[in-house]
JSON list of C-alpha atoms in Angstrom, two decimals:
[
{"chain": "O", "resi": 1284, "resn": "MET", "atom": "CA", "xyz": [9.80, -17.44, 14.31]},
{"chain": "O", "resi": 1285, "resn": "ALA", "atom": "CA", "xyz": [12.95, -15.33, 14.68]},
{"chain": "O", "resi": 1286, "resn": "ARG", "atom": "CA", "xyz": [12.65, -14.31, 11.03]},
{"chain": "O", "resi": 1287, "resn": "ARG", "atom": "CA", "xyz": [9.11, -13.06, 11.52]},
{"chain": "O", "resi": 1288, "resn": "LEU", "atom": "CA", "xyz": [9.96, -11.17, 14.73]},
{"chain": "O", "resi": 1289, "resn": "ARG", "atom": "CA", "xyz": [12.67, -9.36, 12.78]},
{"chain": "O", "resi": 1290, "resn": "MET", "atom": "CA", "xyz": [10.06, -8.60, 10.17]},
{"chain": "O", "resi": 1291, "resn": "LEU", "atom": "CA", "xyz": [7.74, -7.03, 12.70]},
{"chain": "O", "resi": 1292, "resn": "MET", "atom": "CA", "xyz": [10.52, -4.85, 13.90]},
{"chain": "O", "resi": 1293, "resn": "ARG", "atom": "CA", "xyz": [11.05, -3.50, 10.42]},
{"chain": "O", "resi": 1294, "resn": "MET", "atom": "CA", "xyz": [7.44, -2.29, 10.16]},
{"chain": "O", "resi": 1295, "resn": "GLY", "atom": "CA", "xyz": [8.42, 1.30, 10.43]},
{"chain": "O", "resi": 1296, "resn": "ASN", "atom": "CA", "xyz": [10.68, 0.98, 7.28]},
{"chain": "O", "resi": 1297, "resn": "LEU", "atom": "CA", "xyz": [7.83, -0.76, 5.50]},
{"chain": "O", "resi": 1298, "resn": "THR", "atom": "CA", "xyz": [5.35, 1.93, 6.26]},
{"chain": "O", "resi": 1299, "resn": "ARG", "atom": "CA", "xyz": [7.77, 4.67, 5.03]},
{"chain": "O", "resi": 1300, "resn": "THR", "atom": "CA", "xyz": [9.29, 2.97, 1.96]},
{"chain": "O", "resi": 1301, "resn": "GLY", "atom": "CA", "xyz": [7.01, 0.01, 1.05]},
{"chain": "O", "resi": 1302, "resn": "GLN", "atom": "CA", "xyz": [9.99, -2.37, 1.24]},
{"chain": "O", "resi": 1303, "resn": "VAL", "atom": "CA", "xyz": [11.62, -4.31, 4.12]},
{"chain": "O", "resi": 1304, "resn": "GLY", "atom": "CA", "xyz": [15.04, -2.77, 3.33]},
{"chain": "O", "resi": 1305, "resn": "ASP", "atom": "CA", "xyz": [17.21, -5.79, 2.89]},
{"chain": "O", "resi": 1306, "resn": "GLY", "atom": "CA", "xyz": [16.70, -6.37, -0.79]},
{"chain": "O", "resi": 1307, "resn": "ARG", "atom": "CA", "xyz": [14.39, -9.36, -0.58]},
{"chain": "O", "resi": 1308, "resn": "GLU", "atom": "CA", "xyz": [11.88, -7.81, -3.07]},
{"chain": "O", "resi": 1309, "resn": "GLU", "atom": "CA", "xyz": [14.41, -7.56, -5.82]},
{"chain": "O", "resi": 1310, "resn": "ALA", "atom": "CA", "xyz": [15.76, -11.01, -4.82]},
{"chain": "O", "resi": 1311, "resn": "LEU", "atom": "CA", "xyz": [12.30, -12.44, -5.26]},
{"chain": "O", "resi": 1312, "resn": "VAL", "atom": "CA", "xyz": [12.13, -11.43, -8.86]},
{"chain": "O", "resi": 1313, "resn": "GLU", "atom": "CA", "xyz": [15.45, -13.32, -9.59]},
{"chain": "O", "resi": 1314, "resn": "HIS", "atom": "CA", "xyz": [14.15, -16.30, -7.69]},
{"chain": "O", "resi": 1315, "resn": "VAL", "atom": "CA", "xyz": [10.92, -16.27, -9.71]},
{"chain": "O", "resi": 1316, "resn": "LEU", "atom": "CA", "xyz": [12.67, -16.00, -13.00]},
{"chain": "O", "resi": 1317, "resn": "GLU", "atom": "CA", "xyz": [14.98, -18.87, -12.14]},
{"chain": "O", "resi": 1318, "resn": "HIS", "atom": "CA", "xyz": [12.51, -21.35, -10.50]},
{"chain": "O", "resi": 1319, "resn": "ALA", "atom": "CA", "xyz": [8.96, -20.63, -12.05]},
{"chain": "O", "resi": 1320, "resn": "ALA", "atom": "CA", "xyz": [7.94, -21.91, -15.33]},
{"chain": "O", "resi": 1321, "resn": "PRO", "atom": "CA", "xyz": [7.40, -19.03, -17.81]},
{"chain": "O", "resi": 1322, "resn": "GLY", "atom": "CA", "xyz": [3.82, -18.28, -18.58]},
{"chain": "O", "resi": 1323, "resn": "ASP", "atom": "CA", "xyz": [2.58, -20.51, -15.78]},
{"chain": "O", "resi": 1324, "resn": "LEU", "atom": "CA", "xyz": [0.65, -18.33, -13.36]},
{"chain": "O", "resi": 1325, "resn": "ASP", "atom": "CA", "xyz": [0.01, -21.19, -10.84]},
{"chain": "O", "resi": 1326, "resn": "ASP", "atom": "CA", "xyz": [3.69, -21.98, -10.82]},
{"chain": "O", "resi": 1327, "resn": "VAL", "atom": "CA", "xyz": [4.66, -18.37, -10.16]},
{"chain": "O", "resi": 1328, "resn": "ILE", "atom": "CA", "xyz": [2.26, -18.18, -7.17]},
{"chain": "O", "resi": 1329, "resn": "ARG", "atom": "CA", "xyz": [3.74, -21.54, -5.83]},
{"chain": "O", "resi": 1330, "resn": "VAL", "atom": "CA", "xyz": [7.35, -20.19, -6.17]},
{"chain": "O", "resi": 1331, "resn": "ILE", "atom": "CA", "xyz": [6.51, -16.96, -4.36]},
{"chain": "O", "resi": 1332, "resn": "ASP", "atom": "CA", "xyz": [4.87, -18.82, -1.52]},
{"chain": "O", "resi": 1333, "resn": "GLU", "atom": "CA", "xyz": [7.79, -21.19, -1.21]},
{"chain": "O", "resi": 1334, "resn": "TYR", "atom": "CA", "xyz": [10.23, -18.23, -1.19]},
{"chain": "O", "resi": 1335, "resn": "ALA", "atom": "CA", "xyz": [8.25, -16.51, 1.56]},
{"chain": "O", "resi": 1336, "resn": "TYR", "atom": "CA", "xyz": [8.24, -19.67, 3.74]},
{"chain": "O", "resi": 1337, "resn": "ARG", "atom": "CA", "xyz": [11.83, -20.76, 3.19]},
{"chain": "O", "resi": 1338, "resn": "GLN", "atom": "CA", "xyz": [13.92, -17.72, 2.45]},
{"chain": "O", "resi": 1339, "resn": "ALA", "atom": "CA", "xyz": [12.49, -14.32, 3.34]},
{"chain": "O", "resi": 1340, "resn": "THR", "atom": "CA", "xyz": [9.10, -13.52, 4.61]},
{"chain": "O", "resi": 1341, "resn": "LEU", "atom": "CA", "xyz": [6.97, -11.22, 2.39]},
{"chain": "O", "resi": 1342, "resn": "ILE", "atom": "CA", "xyz": [4.24, -8.82, 3.25]},
{"chain": "O", "resi": 1343, "resn": "ASN", "atom": "CA", "xyz": [1.79, -9.89, 0.49]},
{"chain": "O", "resi": 1344, "resn": "VAL", "atom": "CA", "xyz": [-1.50, -11.39, 1.34]},
{"chain": "O", "resi": 1345, "resn": "GLY", "atom": "CA", "xyz": [-0.06, -14.84, 1.51]},
{"chain": "O", "resi": 1346, "resn": "ASP", "atom": "CA", "xyz": [-1.49, -18.33, 0.87]},
{"chain": "O", "resi": 1347, "resn": "GLU", "atom": "CA", "xyz": [-3.94, -18.56, 3.81]},
{"chain": "O", "resi": 1348, "resn": "LYS", "atom": "CA", "xyz": [-5.55, -15.20, 3.31]},
{"chain": "O", "resi": 1349, "resn": "GLY", "atom": "CA", "xyz": [-5.07, -15.50, -0.46]},
{"chain": "O", "resi": 1350, "resn": "LEU", "atom": "CA", "xyz": [-7.89, -18.19, -0.37]},
{"chain": "O", "resi": 1351, "resn": "LEU", "atom": "CA", "xyz": [-10.24, -15.62, 1.06]},
{"chain": "O", "resi": 1352, "resn": "LEU", "atom": "CA", "xyz": [-9.24, -13.21, -1.80]},
{"chain": "O", "resi": 1353, "resn": "ASP", "atom": "CA", "xyz": [-9.75, -15.91, -4.33]},
{"chain": "O", "resi": 1354, "resn": "ALA", "atom": "CA", "xyz": [-13.25, -16.74, -3.05]},
{"chain": "O", "resi": 1355, "resn": "ALA", "atom": "CA", "xyz": [-14.27, -13.01, -2.96]},
{"chain": "O", "resi": 1356, "resn": "VAL", "atom": "CA", "xyz": [-13.26, -12.43, -6.53]},
{"chain": "O", "resi": 1357, "resn": "ARG", "atom": "CA", "xyz": [-15.15, -15.55, -7.64]},
{"chain": "O", "resi": 1358, "resn": "ARG", "atom": "CA", "xyz": [-18.25, -14.39, -5.93]},
{"chain": "O", "resi": 1359, "resn": "ALA", "atom": "CA", "xyz": [-18.08, -10.92, -7.32]},
{"chain": "O", "resi": 1360, "resn": "GLN", "atom": "CA", "xyz": [-17.31, -12.01, -10.94]},
{"chain": "O", "resi": 1361, "resn": "PRO", "atom": "CA", "xyz": [-15.85, -8.56, -11.58]},
{"chain": "O", "resi": 1362, "resn": "GLY", "atom": "CA", "xyz": [-15.13, -6.84, -14.85]},
{"chain": "O", "resi": 1363, "resn": "LEU", "atom": "CA", "xyz": [-13.04, -4.03, -13.40]},
{"chain": "O", "resi": 1364, "resn": "LEU", "atom": "CA", "xyz": [-10.92, -4.45, -10.27]},
{"chain": "O", "resi": 1365, "resn": "LEU", "atom": "CA", "xyz": [-8.85, -1.99, -8.25]},
{"chain": "O", "resi": 1366, "resn": "GLU", "atom": "CA", "xyz": [-5.96, -3.06, -6.00]},
{"chain": "O", "resi": 1367, "resn": "LEU", "atom": "CA", "xyz": [-4.54, -0.54, -3.44]},
{"chain": "O", "resi": 1368, "resn": "GLY", "atom": "CA", "xyz": [-0.93, -1.76, -2.65]},
{"chain": "O", "resi": 1369, "resn": "THR", "atom": "CA", "xyz": [0.73, -3.88, -5.28]},
{"chain": "O", "resi": 1370, "resn": "TYR", "atom": "CA", "xyz": [3.86, -4.75, -3.38]},
{"chain": "O", "resi": 1371, "resn": "CYS", "atom": "CA", "xyz": [5.53, -7.56, -5.43]},
{"chain": "O", "resi": 1372, "resn": "GLY", "atom": "CA", "xyz": [2.37, -8.32, -7.36]},
{"chain": "O", "resi": 1373, "resn": "TYR", "atom": "CA", "xyz": [1.32, -11.50, -5.50]},
{"chain": "O", "resi": 1374, "resn": "GLY", "atom": "CA", "xyz": [-2.33, -10.38, -4.82]},
{"chain": "O", "resi": 1375, "resn": "ALA", "atom": "CA", "xyz": [-2.84, -9.35, -8.48]},
{"chain": "O", "resi": 1376, "resn": "LEU", "atom": "CA", "xyz": [-1.57, -12.81, -9.61]},
{"chain": "O", "resi": 1377, "resn": "ARG", "atom": "CA", "xyz": [-4.12, -14.50, -7.35]},
{"chain": "O", "resi": 1378, "resn": "MET", "atom": "CA", "xyz": [-6.93, -12.15, -8.61]},
{"chain": "O", "resi": 1379, "resn": "ALA", "atom": "CA", "xyz": [-5.88, -12.62, -12.29]},
{"chain": "O", "resi": 1380, "resn": "ARG", "atom": "CA", "xyz": [-6.09, -16.33, -11.90]},
{"chain": "O", "resi": 1381, "resn": "VAL", "atom": "CA", "xyz": [-9.75, -16.33, -10.86]},
{"chain": "O", "resi": 1382, "resn": "MET", "atom": "CA", "xyz": [-11.28, -13.19, -12.43]},
{"chain": "O", "resi": 1383, "resn": "PRO", "atom": "CA", "xyz": [-13.50, -13.63, -15.46]},
{"chain": "O", "resi": 1384, "resn": "PRO", "atom": "CA", "xyz": [-12.18, -13.49, -19.07]},
{"chain": "O", "resi": 1385, "resn": "GLY", "atom": "CA", "xyz": [-12.03, -10.00, -20.29]},
{"chain": "O", "resi": 1386, "resn": "ALA", "atom": "CA", "xyz": [-11.72, -8.57, -16.78]},
{"chain": "O", "resi": 1387, "resn": "ARG", "atom": "CA", "xyz": [-9.06, -6.00, -15.96]},
{"chain": "O", "resi": 1388, "resn": "LEU", "atom": "CA", "xyz": [-7.23, -5.11, -12.76]},
{"chain": "O", "resi": 1389, "resn": "CYS", "atom": "CA", "xyz": [-5.51, -1.77, -12.08]},
{"chain": "O", "resi": 1390, "resn": "SER", "atom": "CA", "xyz": [-3.02, -1.90, -9.11]},
{"chain": "O", "resi": 1391, "resn": "ILE", "atom": "CA", "xyz": [-1.77, 1.16, -7.39]},
{"chain": "O", "resi": 1392, "resn": "GLU", "atom": "CA", "xyz": [1.70, 1.16, -5.84]},
{"chain": "O", "resi": 1393, "resn": "PHE", "atom": "CA", "xyz": [3.40, 4.15, -4.15]},
{"chain": "O", "resi": 1394, "resn": "ASN", "atom": "CA", "xyz": [6.93, 2.65, -4.34]},
{"chain": "O", "resi": 1395, "resn": "ALA", "atom": "CA", "xyz": [8.38, 2.64, -7.93]},
{"chain": "O", "resi": 1396, "resn": "ALA", "atom": "CA", "xyz": [10.77, -0.18, -7.23]},
{"chain": "O", "resi": 1397, "resn": "ASN", "atom": "CA", "xyz": [7.81, -2.39, -6.11]},
{"chain": "O", "resi": 1398, "resn": "ALA", "atom": "CA", "xyz": [5.90, -1.47, -9.20]},
{"chain": "O", "resi": 1399, "resn": "SER", "atom": "CA", "xyz": [8.83, -2.59, -11.39]},
{"chain": "O", "resi": 1400, "resn": "VAL", "atom": "CA", "xyz": [9.23, -5.81, -9.37]},
{"chain": "O", "resi": 1401, "resn": "ALA", "atom": "CA", "xyz": [5.57, -6.60, -9.81]},
{"chain": "O", "resi": 1402, "resn": "ARG", "atom": "CA", "xyz": [5.59, -5.94, -13.58]},
{"chain": "O", "resi": 1403, "resn": "ARG", "atom": "CA", "xyz": [8.53, -8.18, -14.14]},
{"chain": "O", "resi": 1404, "resn": "ILE", "atom": "CA", "xyz": [6.92, -10.98, -12.23]},
{"chain": "O", "resi": 1405, "resn": "TRP", "atom": "CA", "xyz": [3.63, -10.55, -14.11]},
{"chain": "O", "resi": 1406, "resn": "ASP", "atom": "CA", "xyz": [5.52, -10.55, -17.44]},
{"chain": "O", "resi": 1407, "resn": "HIS", "atom": "CA", "xyz": [7.09, -13.89, -16.44]},
{"chain": "O", "resi": 1408, "resn": "ALA", "atom": "CA", "xyz": [3.71, -15.26, -15.49]},
{"chain": "O", "resi": 1409, "resn": "GLY", "atom": "CA", "xyz": [2.28, -14.20, -18.89]},
{"chain": "O", "resi": 1410, "resn": "LEU", "atom": "CA", "xyz": [0.02, -11.38, -17.64]},
{"chain": "O", "resi": 1411, "resn": "GLY", "atom": "CA", "xyz": [-0.07, -8.52, -20.16]},
{"chain": "O", "resi": 1412, "resn": "GLU", "atom": "CA", "xyz": [-0.98, -4.86, -19.56]},
{"chain": "O", "resi": 1413, "resn": "GLU", "atom": "CA", "xyz": [-4.40, -5.45, -20.95]},
{"chain": "O", "resi": 1414, "resn": "ARG", "atom": "CA", "xyz": [-5.10, -7.79, -18.05]},
{"chain": "O", "resi": 1415, "resn": "VAL", "atom": "CA", "xyz": [-3.21, -6.40, -15.16]},
{"chain": "O", "resi": 1416, "resn": "ALA", "atom": "CA", "xyz": [-1.76, -2.85, -15.01]},
{"chain": "O", "resi": 1417, "resn": "VAL", "atom": "CA", "xyz": [0.35, -1.20, -12.34]},
{"chain": "O", "resi": 1418, "resn": "LEU", "atom": "CA", "xyz": [0.25, 2.53, -11.72]},
{"chain": "O", "resi": 1419, "resn": "HIS", "atom": "CA", "xyz": [2.96, 4.18, -9.62]},
{"chain": "O", "resi": 1420, "resn": "GLY", "atom": "CA", "xyz": [1.19, 6.61, -7.27]},
{"chain": "O", "resi": 1421, "resn": "THR", "atom": "CA", "xyz": [-1.54, 6.88, -4.74]},
{"chain": "O", "resi": 1422, "resn": "LEU", "atom": "CA", "xyz": [-5.15, 7.88, -4.70]},
{"chain": "O", "resi": 1423, "resn": "GLY", "atom": "CA", "xyz": [-4.17, 10.80, -2.55]},
{"chain": "O", "resi": 1424, "resn": "ASP", "atom": "CA", "xyz": [-1.60, 12.39, -4.72]},
{"chain": "O", "resi": 1425, "resn": "GLY", "atom": "CA", "xyz": [-3.67, 15.31, -5.74]},
{"chain": "O", "resi": 1426, "resn": "GLY", "atom": "CA", "xyz": [-5.63, 13.71, -8.45]},
{"chain": "O", "resi": 1427, "resn": "ALA", "atom": "CA", "xyz": [-2.80, 12.47, -10.74]},
{"chain": "O", "resi": 1428, "resn": "THR", "atom": "CA", "xyz": [-3.44, 8.78, -10.21]},
{"chain": "O", "resi": 1429, "resn": "ILE", "atom": "CA", "xyz": [-7.27, 9.19, -10.19]},
{"chain": "O", "resi": 1430, "resn": "GLY", "atom": "CA", "xyz": [-6.98, 11.12, -13.45]},
{"chain": "O", "resi": 1431, "resn": "ARG", "atom": "CA", "xyz": [-5.04, 8.24, -15.01]},
{"chain": "O", "resi": 1432, "resn": "LEU", "atom": "CA", "xyz": [-7.61, 5.75, -13.78]},
{"chain": "O", "resi": 1433, "resn": "THR", "atom": "CA", "xyz": [-10.48, 7.66, -15.31]},
{"chain": "O", "resi": 1434, "resn": "GLY", "atom": "CA", "xyz": [-8.79, 8.84, -18.44]},
{"chain": "O", "resi": 1435, "resn": "ARG", "atom": "CA", "xyz": [-6.95, 5.72, -19.50]},
{"chain": "O", "resi": 1436, "resn": "TYR", "atom": "CA", "xyz": [-8.66, 2.79, -17.62]},
{"chain": "O", "resi": 1437, "resn": "GLY", "atom": "CA", "xyz": [-12.30, 3.60, -17.80]},
{"chain": "O", "resi": 1438, "resn": "PHE", "atom": "CA", "xyz": [-12.95, 4.26, -14.11]},
{"chain": "O", "resi": 1439, "resn": "GLY", "atom": "CA", "xyz": [-16.15, 6.16, -13.46]},
{"chain": "O", "resi": 1440, "resn": "PRO", "atom": "CA", "xyz": [-19.49, 6.11, -11.57]},
{"chain": "O", "resi": 1441, "resn": "GLY", "atom": "CA", "xyz": [-20.68, 2.55, -11.00]},
{"chain": "O", "resi": 1442, "resn": "ARG", "atom": "CA", "xyz": [-17.81, 0.94, -12.97]},
{"chain": "O", "resi": 1443, "resn": "VAL", "atom": "CA", "xyz": [-15.77, -0.72, -10.16]},
{"chain": "O", "resi": 1444, "resn": "ASP", "atom": "CA", "xyz": [-16.80, -4.15, -9.16]},
{"chain": "O", "resi": 1445, "resn": "PHE", "atom": "CA", "xyz": [-14.05, -5.28, -6.74]},
{"chain": "O", "resi": 1446, "resn": "VAL", "atom": "CA", "xyz": [-11.48, -3.38, -4.63]},
{"chain": "O", "resi": 1447, "resn": "PHE", "atom": "CA", "xyz": [-8.67, -5.10, -2.69]},
{"chain": "O", "resi": 1448, "resn": "VAL", "atom": "CA", "xyz": [-7.19, -2.79, -0.01]},
{"chain": "O", "resi": 1449, "resn": "ASP", "atom": "CA", "xyz": [-3.67, -3.85, 1.24]},
{"chain": "O", "resi": 1450, "resn": "HIS", "atom": "CA", "xyz": [-1.50, -0.89, 1.46]},
{"chain": "O", "resi": 1451, "resn": "VAL", "atom": "CA", "xyz": [-0.58, 1.63, 4.26]},
{"chain": "O", "resi": 1452, "resn": "SER", "atom": "CA", "xyz": [-3.26, 1.15, 6.99]},
{"chain": "O", "resi": 1453, "resn": "ASP", "atom": "CA", "xyz": [-3.73, 4.85, 7.76]},
{"chain": "O", "resi": 1454, "resn": "ALA", "atom": "CA", "xyz": [-4.91, 5.37, 4.07]},
{"chain": "O", "resi": 1455, "resn": "TYR", "atom": "CA", "xyz": [-7.57, 2.66, 4.24]},
{"chain": "O", "resi": 1456, "resn": "LEU", "atom": "CA", "xyz": [-10.48, 4.91, 5.14]},
{"chain": "O", "resi": 1457, "resn": "PRO", "atom": "CA", "xyz": [-9.33, 8.14, 3.33]},
{"chain": "O", "resi": 1458, "resn": "ASP", "atom": "CA", "xyz": [-8.89, 6.07, 0.14]},
{"chain": "O", "resi": 1459, "resn": "LEU", "atom": "CA", "xyz": [-12.24, 4.45, 0.49]},
{"chain": "O", "resi": 1460, "resn": "ARG", "atom": "CA", "xyz": [-13.84, 7.85, 0.82]},
{"chain": "O", "resi": 1461, "resn": "ARG", "atom": "CA", "xyz": [-12.04, 8.97, -2.26]},
{"chain": "O", "resi": 1462, "resn": "ILE", "atom": "CA", "xyz": [-13.55, 6.03, -4.15]},
{"chain": "O", "resi": 1463, "resn": "LEU", "atom": "CA", "xyz": [-17.02, 6.75, -2.77]},
{"chain": "O", "resi": 1464, "resn": "ASP", "atom": "CA", "xyz": [-16.77, 10.48, -3.47]},
{"chain": "O", "resi": 1465, "resn": "ARG", "atom": "CA", "xyz": [-16.15, 9.56, -7.08]},
{"chain": "O", "resi": 1466, "resn": "ARG", "atom": "CA", "xyz": [-19.05, 7.08, -7.10]},
{"chain": "O", "resi": 1467, "resn": "TRP", "atom": "CA", "xyz": [-17.04, 4.32, -8.61]},
{"chain": "O", "resi": 1468, "resn": "LEU", "atom": "CA", "xyz": [-18.88, 1.58, -6.75]},
{"chain": "O", "resi": 1469, "resn": "HIS", "atom": "CA", "xyz": [-22.31, 0.11, -7.40]},
{"chain": "O", "resi": 1470, "resn": "PRO", "atom": "CA", "xyz": [-24.65, -2.05, -5.29]},
{"chain": "O", "resi": 1471, "resn": "GLY", "atom": "CA", "xyz": [-23.06, -5.36, -4.96]},
{"chain": "O", "resi": 1472, "resn": "SER", "atom": "CA", "xyz": [-19.46, -4.10, -5.37]},
{"chain": "O", "resi": 1473, "resn": "ILE", "atom": "CA", "xyz": [-17.15, -5.88, -2.99]},
{"chain": "O", "resi": 1474, "resn": "VAL", "atom": "CA", "xyz": [-14.25, -4.26, -0.95]},
{"chain": "O", "resi": 1475, "resn": "LEU", "atom": "CA", "xyz": [-11.81, -6.72, 0.63]},
{"chain": "O", "resi": 1476, "resn": "ALA", "atom": "CA", "xyz": [-9.41, -5.29, 3.22]},
{"chain": "O", "resi": 1477, "resn": "ASP", "atom": "CA", "xyz": [-6.37, -7.12, 4.68]},
{"chain": "O", "resi": 1478, "resn": "ASN", "atom": "CA", "xyz": [-4.45, -6.58, 7.94]},
{"chain": "O", "resi": 1479, "resn": "MET", "atom": "CA", "xyz": [-7.32, -5.50, 10.08]},
{"chain": "O", "resi": 1480, "resn": "LYS", "atom": "CA", "xyz": [-5.49, -6.69, 13.26]},
{"chain": "O", "resi": 1481, "resn": "VAL", "atom": "CA", "xyz": [-1.86, -6.39, 12.21]},
{"chain": "O", "resi": 1482, "resn": "PRO", "atom": "CA", "xyz": [-0.94, -3.57, 11.77]},
{"chain": "O", "resi": 1483, "resn": "GLY", "atom": "CA", "xyz": [-4.71, -2.72, 12.02]},
{"chain": "O", "resi": 1484, "resn": "ALA", "atom": "CA", "xyz": [-6.98, 0.02, 10.61]},
{"chain": "O", "resi": 1485, "resn": "PRO", "atom": "CA", "xyz": [-9.36, 0.87, 13.45]},
{"chain": "O", "resi": 1486, "resn": "ARG", "atom": "CA", "xyz": [-10.88, 3.89, 11.88]},
{"chain": "O", "resi": 1487, "resn": "TYR", "atom": "CA", "xyz": [-11.74, 1.88, 8.71]},
{"chain": "O", "resi": 1488, "resn": "ARG", "atom": "CA", "xyz": [-13.24, -0.91, 10.76]},
{"chain": "O", "resi": 1489, "resn": "GLU", "atom": "CA", "xyz": [-15.28, 1.52, 12.95]},
{"chain": "O", "resi": 1490, "resn": "TYR", "atom": "CA", "xyz": [-16.58, 3.23, 9.90]},
{"chain": "O", "resi": 1491, "resn": "LEU", "atom": "CA", "xyz": [-17.84, -0.07, 8.43]},
{"chain": "O", "resi": 1492, "resn": "ARG", "atom": "CA", "xyz": [-19.37, -1.05, 11.75]},
{"chain": "O", "resi": 1493, "resn": "ASP", "atom": "CA", "xyz": [-21.29, 2.20, 11.93]},
{"chain": "O", "resi": 1494, "resn": "ALA", "atom": "CA", "xyz": [-22.52, 1.70, 8.37]},
{"chain": "O", "resi": 1495, "resn": "GLU", "atom": "CA", "xyz": [-23.45, -1.87, 8.73]},
{"chain": "O", "resi": 1496, "resn": "GLY", "atom": "CA", "xyz": [-26.89, -2.65, 7.13]},
{"chain": "O", "resi": 1497, "resn": "LYS", "atom": "CA", "xyz": [-27.13, 0.93, 5.77]},
{"chain": "O", "resi": 1498, "resn": "GLU", "atom": "CA", "xyz": [-24.34, 1.46, 3.30]},
{"chain": "O", "resi": 1499, "resn": "TRP", "atom": "CA", "xyz": [-22.37, -1.77, 3.75]},
{"chain": "O", "resi": 1500, "resn": "ARG", "atom": "CA", "xyz": [-22.71, -5.40, 4.75]},
{"chain": "O", "resi": 1501, "resn": "THR", "atom": "CA", "xyz": [-19.50, -6.70, 6.16]},
{"chain": "O", "resi": 1502, "resn": "ARG", "atom": "CA", "xyz": [-18.11, -10.16, 6.99]},
{"chain": "O", "resi": 1503, "resn": "GLU", "atom": "CA", "xyz": [-15.11, -10.55, 9.16]},
{"chain": "O", "resi": 1504, "resn": "HIS", "atom": "CA", "xyz": [-12.81, -13.45, 8.44]},
{"chain": "O", "resi": 1505, "resn": "ARG", "atom": "CA", "xyz": [-10.56, -14.65, 11.22]},
{"chain": "O", "resi": 1506, "resn": "THR", "atom": "CA", "xyz": [-7.19, -15.71, 9.84]},
{"chain": "O", "resi": 1507, "resn": "HIS", "atom": "CA", "xyz": [-3.41, -15.25, 10.56]},
{"chain": "O", "resi": 1508, "resn": "VAL", "atom": "CA", "xyz": [-0.61, -12.90, 9.48]},
{"chain": "O", "resi": 1509, "resn": "GLU", "atom": "CA", "xyz": [0.82, -14.07, 6.30]},
{"chain": "O", "resi": 1510, "resn": "TYR", "atom": "CA", "xyz": [3.19, -17.16, 6.19]},
{"chain": "O", "resi": 1511, "resn": "GLN", "atom": "CA", "xyz": [2.68, -18.22, 9.78]},
{"chain": "O", "resi": 1512, "resn": "SER", "atom": "CA", "xyz": [0.15, -19.49, 12.22]},
{"chain": "O", "resi": 1513, "resn": "TRP", "atom": "CA", "xyz": [0.95, -17.74, 15.57]},
{"chain": "O", "resi": 1514, "resn": "VAL", "atom": "CA", "xyz": [-0.17, -14.24, 14.99]},
{"chain": "O", "resi": 1515, "resn": "ARG", "atom": "CA", "xyz": [-3.85, -13.70, 14.34]},
{"chain": "O", "resi": 1516, "resn": "ASP", "atom": "CA", "xyz": [-5.21, -11.37, 11.73]},
{"chain": "O", "resi": 1517, "resn": "LEU", "atom": "CA", "xyz": [-8.57, -10.27, 10.27]},
{"chain": "O", "resi": 1518, "resn": "VAL", "atom": "CA", "xyz": [-9.75, -9.74, 6.83]},
{"chain": "O", "resi": 1519, "resn": "LEU", "atom": "CA", "xyz": [-12.89, -7.68, 6.17]},
{"chain": "O", "resi": 1520, "resn": "GLU", "atom": "CA", "xyz": [-15.21, -8.38, 3.16]},
{"chain": "O", "resi": 1521, "resn": "SER", "atom": "CA", "xyz": [-17.65, -5.62, 2.60]},
{"chain": "O", "resi": 1522, "resn": "GLU", "atom": "CA", "xyz": [-20.57, -5.49, 0.15]},
{"chain": "O", "resi": 1523, "resn": "TYR", "atom": "CA", "xyz": [-21.65, -2.02, -0.89]},
{"chain": "O", "resi": 1524, "resn": "LEU", "atom": "CA", "xyz": [-25.40, -1.55, -0.72]},
{"chain": "O", "resi": 1525, "resn": "ARG", "atom": "CA", "xyz": [-26.12, 1.98, -1.91]},
{"chain": "O", "resi": 1526, "resn": "SER", "atom": "CA", "xyz": [-26.64, 3.11, -5.50]},
{"chain": "O", "resi": 1527, "resn": "PRO", "atom": "CA", "xyz": [-24.05, 5.35, -7.26]},
{"chain": "O", "resi": 1528, "resn": "ASP", "atom": "CA", "xyz": [-26.43, 8.30, -7.08]},
{"chain": "O", "resi": 1529, "resn": "ALA", "atom": "CA", "xyz": [-27.21, 8.07, -3.41]},
{"chain": "O", "resi": 1530, "resn": "GLY", "atom": "CA", "xyz": [-25.98, 11.40, -2.13]},
{"chain": "O", "resi": 1531, "resn": "ASP", "atom": "CA", "xyz": [-22.58, 11.22, -0.32]},
{"chain": "O", "resi": 1532, "resn": "GLN", "atom": "CA", "xyz": [-22.61, 7.34, -0.47]},
{"chain": "O", "resi": 1533, "resn": "GLY", "atom": "CA", "xyz": [-21.97, 7.06, 3.18]},
{"chain": "O", "resi": 1534, "resn": "ALA", "atom": "CA", "xyz": [-18.69, 8.94, 3.39]},
{"chain": "O", "resi": 1535, "resn": "THR", "atom": "CA", "xyz": [-18.60, 11.33, 6.29]},
{"chain": "O", "resi": 1536, "resn": "GLY", "atom": "CA", "xyz": [-17.36, 14.60, 4.87]},
{"chain": "O", "resi": 1537, "resn": "ALA", "atom": "CA", "xyz": [-15.82, 15.39, 1.48]},
{"chain": "O", "resi": 1538, "resn": "ALA", "atom": "CA", "xyz": [-13.06, 13.05, 0.35]},
{"chain": "O", "resi": 1539, "resn": "PRO", "atom": "CA", "xyz": [-9.53, 14.25, 0.50]},
{"chain": "O", "resi": 1540, "resn": "ALA", "atom": "CA", "xyz": [-7.93, 15.12, -2.87]}
]
């Protein structure tokens, strides 16, 4: 419990830099390379979970909430996936394990060191660039990352089947609006958002509540903060209901650049 309390005290550093600040992310890579079987995706996930429980808590989605992520991807059967917030690549590992053959995941990470950590772990797990790609940037960087997604990875109207939102909570709603403004979603697209209670994204949750039954249909999954059972959390699973040509697609106001 003491380790997790110290982790909560470092949330300011995490928000600013995307890392805890004590080197645990880089240490995770070395641990995975030493203890996980090369090319074995399941074993890499197991070793990361073991590291987070026994050595240093991580801020990835974790094993308990990871089951919700697994189930949502299986339901969606997506061909093109977008992840906002790569961190050390754990969420992408879980999605890659259950997404259909031929599917592709693009993961966006604002911290270059995290992007490098994730790529090294994915390489060890046997995930090539054609299956999982990491882009250093943000959707709000003036169009650079969005340009790469559209120009290189085929993002466009109605093309995105699944979005996993797990980055800076203040960016949840602005980034969803950016996605909607570009009409990337289609009816039936799924958006799964982590950390609805800790640290929380109240504007995002309020938007989905207001849009319930009109633009979105949302399920709230009660769960816990990663790698413990004493702090409760919430994961939102939202199905998009409107068609790609339906006006502003439920976004209130123009999406930020």
